[in-house]
mmCIF file with all atom_site columns, C-alpha atoms in Angstrom:
data_model
loop_
_atom_site.group_PDB
_atom_site.id
_atom_site.type_symbol
_atom_site.label_atom_id
_atom_site.label_alt_id
_atom_site.label_comp_id
_atom_site.label_asym_id
_atom_site.label_entity_id
_atom_site.label_seq_id
_atom_site.pdbx_PDB_ins_code
_atom_site.Cartn_x
_atom_site.Cartn_y
_atom_site.Cartn_z
_atom_site.occupancy
_atom_site.B_iso_or_equiv
_atom_site.pdbx_formal_charge
_atom_site.auth_seq_id
_atom_site.auth_comp_id
_atom_site.auth_asym_id
_atom_site.auth_atom_id
_atom_site.pdbx_PDB_model_num
ATOM 1  C CA . MET G 1 1  ? 95.918  51.146 63.356  1.00 65.00 ? 1  MET G CA 1
ATOM 2  C CA . GLU G 1 2  ? 95.102  54.813 64.318  1.00 78.00 ? 2  GLU G CA 1
ATOM 3  C CA . THR G 1 3  ? 92.465  53.695 66.804  1.00 82.00 ? 3  THR G CA 1
ATOM 4  C CA . LEU G 1 4  ? 95.059  51.458 68.543  1.00 82.00 ? 4  LEU G CA 1
ATOM 5  C CA . LYS G 1 5  ? 97.531  54.341 68.847  1.00 88.00 ? 5  LYS G CA 1
ATOM 6  C CA . ILE G 1 6  ? 94.802  56.609 70.286  1.00 87.00 ? 6  ILE G CA 1
ATOM 7  C CA . LYS G 1 7  ? 93.858  53.859 72.764  1.00 89.00 ? 7  LYS G CA 1
ATOM 8  C CA . HIS G 1 8  ? 97.489  53.431 73.859  1.00 92.00 ? 8  HIS G CA 1
ATOM 9  C CA . VAL G 1 9  ? 97.958  57.196 74.358  1.00 92.00 ? 9  VAL G CA 1
ATOM 10 C CA . LEU G 1 10 ? 94.724  57.520 76.345  1.00 93.00 ? 10 LEU G CA 1
ATOM 11 C CA . SER G 1 11 ? 95.859  54.582 78.545  1.00 94.00 ? 11 SER G CA 1
ATOM 12 C CA . LEU G 1 12 ? 99.198  56.070 79.151  1.00 95.00 ? 12 LEU G CA 1
ATOM 13 C CA . ALA G 1 13 ? 97.692  59.457 79.990  1.00 95.00 ? 13 ALA G CA 1
ATOM 14 C CA . ALA G 1 14 ? 95.272  57.820 82.415  1.00 95.00 ? 14 ALA G CA 1
ATOM 15 C CA . PHE G 1 15 ? 98.220  55.891 84.035  1.00 95.00 ? 15 PHE G CA 1
ATOM 16 C CA . ILE G 1 16 ? 100.240 59.111 84.432  1.00 94.00 ? 16 ILE G CA 1
ATOM 17 C CA . VAL G 1 17 ? 97.228  60.847 86.073  1.00 94.00 ? 17 VAL G CA 1
ATOM 18 C CA . VAL G 1 18 ? 96.897  57.956 88.541  1.00 93.00 ? 18 VAL G CA 1
ATOM 19 C CA . LEU G 1 19 ? 100.593 58.136 89.391  1.00 90.00 ? 19 LEU G CA 1
ATOM 20 C CA . LEU G 1 20 ? 100.382 61.914 89.959  1.00 88.00 ? 20 LEU G CA 1
ATOM 21 C CA . VAL G 1 21 ? 97.401  61.602 92.254  1.00 85.00 ? 21 VAL G CA 1
ATOM 22 C CA . GLY G 1 22 ? 99.002  58.851 94.131  1.00 82.00 ? 22 GLY G CA 1
ATOM 23 C CA . TRP G 1 23 ? 102.200 61.017 94.515  1.00 78.00 ? 23 TRP G CA 1
ATOM 24 C CA . TYR G 1 24 ? 100.133 63.927 95.752  1.00 76.00 ? 24 TYR G CA 1
ATOM 25 C CA . PHE G 1 25 ? 98.340  62.033 98.472  1.00 76.00 ? 25 PHE G CA 1
ATOM 26 C CA . TRP G 1 26 ? 100.965 59.451 99.470  1.00 76.00 ? 26 TRP G CA 1
ATOM 27 C CA . GLY G 1 27 ? 104.278 60.819 98.340  1.00 70.00 ? 27 GLY G CA 1
ATOM 28 C CA . PRO G 1 28 ? 107.004 62.587 100.231 1.00 66.00 ? 28 PRO G CA 1
ATOM 29 C CA . ALA G 1 29 ? 104.776 65.581 100.968 1.00 59.00 ? 29 ALA G CA 1
ATOM 30 C CA . GLY G 1 30 ? 101.810 63.495 101.975 1.00 59.00 ? 30 GLY G CA 1
ATOM 31 C CA . GLY G 1 31 ? 99.352  66.049 100.521 1.00 56.00 ? 31 GLY G CA 1
ATOM 32 C CA . LYS G 1 32 ? 100.958 68.870 102.500 1.00 66.00 ? 32 LYS G CA 1
ATOM 33 C CA . LEU G 1 33 ? 101.608 71.285 99.651  1.00 67.00 ? 33 LEU G CA 1
ATOM 34 C CA . THR G 1 34 ? 101.731 74.977 100.521 1.00 72.00 ? 34 THR G CA 1
ATOM 35 C CA . VAL G 1 35 ? 101.262 77.983 98.289  1.00 78.00 ? 35 VAL G CA 1
ATOM 36 C CA . LEU G 1 36 ? 104.161 80.419 98.828  1.00 82.00 ? 36 LEU G CA 1
ATOM 37 C CA . ASN G 1 37 ? 103.329 84.042 99.375  1.00 86.00 ? 37 ASN G CA 1
ATOM 38 C CA . GLU G 1 38 ? 104.641 87.113 101.162 1.00 89.00 ? 38 GLU G CA 1
ATOM 39 C CA . GLY G 1 39 ? 102.799 86.188 104.362 1.00 91.00 ? 39 GLY G CA 1
ATOM 40 C CA . ASN G 1 40 ? 104.398 82.791 104.824 1.00 89.00 ? 40 ASN G CA 1
ATOM 41 C CA . PHE G 1 41 ? 107.812 83.321 103.141 1.00 88.00 ? 41 PHE G CA 1
ATOM 42 C CA . SER G 1 42 ? 109.786 83.748 106.412 1.00 90.00 ? 42 SER G CA 1
ATOM 43 C CA . GLU G 1 43 ? 108.288 80.503 107.748 1.00 88.00 ? 43 GLU G CA 1
ATOM 44 C CA . PHE G 1 44 ? 109.193 78.769 104.520 1.00 84.00 ? 44 PHE G CA 1
ATOM 45 C CA . VAL G 1 45 ? 112.819 80.056 104.819 1.00 87.00 ? 45 VAL G CA 1
ATOM 46 C CA . GLN G 1 46 ? 113.117 78.723 108.320 1.00 89.00 ? 46 GLN G CA 1
ATOM 47 C CA . GLN G 1 47 ? 111.772 75.279 107.416 1.00 84.00 ? 47 GLN G CA 1
ATOM 48 C CA . PHE G 1 48 ? 113.878 75.031 104.272 1.00 83.00 ? 48 PHE G CA 1
ATOM 49 C CA . ASP G 1 49 ? 117.087 76.009 106.002 1.00 88.00 ? 49 ASP G CA 1
ATOM 50 C CA . GLY G 1 50 ? 116.280 73.843 108.962 1.00 86.00 ? 50 GLY G CA 1
ATOM 51 C CA . ALA G 1 51 ? 116.052 70.722 106.705 1.00 84.00 ? 51 ALA G CA 1
ATOM 52 C CA . ALA G 1 52 ? 119.562 71.114 105.344 1.00 83.00 ? 52 ALA G CA 1
ATOM 53 C CA . ASN G 1 53 ? 120.400 67.524 105.914 1.00 86.00 ? 53 ASN G CA 1
ATOM 54 C CA . ASP G 1 54 ? 117.088 66.178 104.500 1.00 82.00 ? 54 ASP G CA 1
ATOM 55 C CA . GLU G 1 55 ? 115.781 65.993 100.910 1.00 82.00 ? 55 GLU G CA 1
ATOM 56 C CA . ARG G 1 56 ? 114.130 69.136 99.870  1.00 81.00 ? 56 ARG G CA 1
ATOM 57 C CA . ILE G 1 57 ? 112.044 69.629 96.731  1.00 78.00 ? 57 ILE G CA 1
ATOM 58 C CA . LEU G 1 58 ? 110.881 73.037 95.554  1.00 77.00 ? 58 LEU G CA 1
ATOM 59 C CA . LEU G 1 59 ? 108.488 73.305 92.622  1.00 77.00 ? 59 LEU G CA 1
ATOM 60 C CA . LEU G 1 60 ? 108.062 76.721 91.057  1.00 78.00 ? 60 LEU G CA 1
ATOM 61 C CA . LEU G 1 61 ? 105.213 77.301 88.627  1.00 76.00 ? 61 LEU G CA 1
ATOM 62 C CA . SER G 1 62 ? 104.806 80.376 86.575  1.00 78.00 ? 62 SER G CA 1
ATOM 63 C CA . PRO G 1 63 ? 101.572 81.437 84.792  1.00 76.00 ? 63 PRO G CA 1
ATOM 64 C CA . THR G 1 64 ? 103.584 82.839 81.881  1.00 72.00 ? 64 THR G CA 1
#
């Protein structure tokens, strides 16, 4: 019974990884992700404000 649960968990984890990889390459951003820093912040603000009528997704990750 434990082996079956582990097998299901591993299968689910693999499926999630496949979905995330697919989203990265073929999702809304089309693989065009950008690291935001001080050098490109003003360009980001212009693009973000310029797309006021479109869908915008902002993902913030913190190492802490």
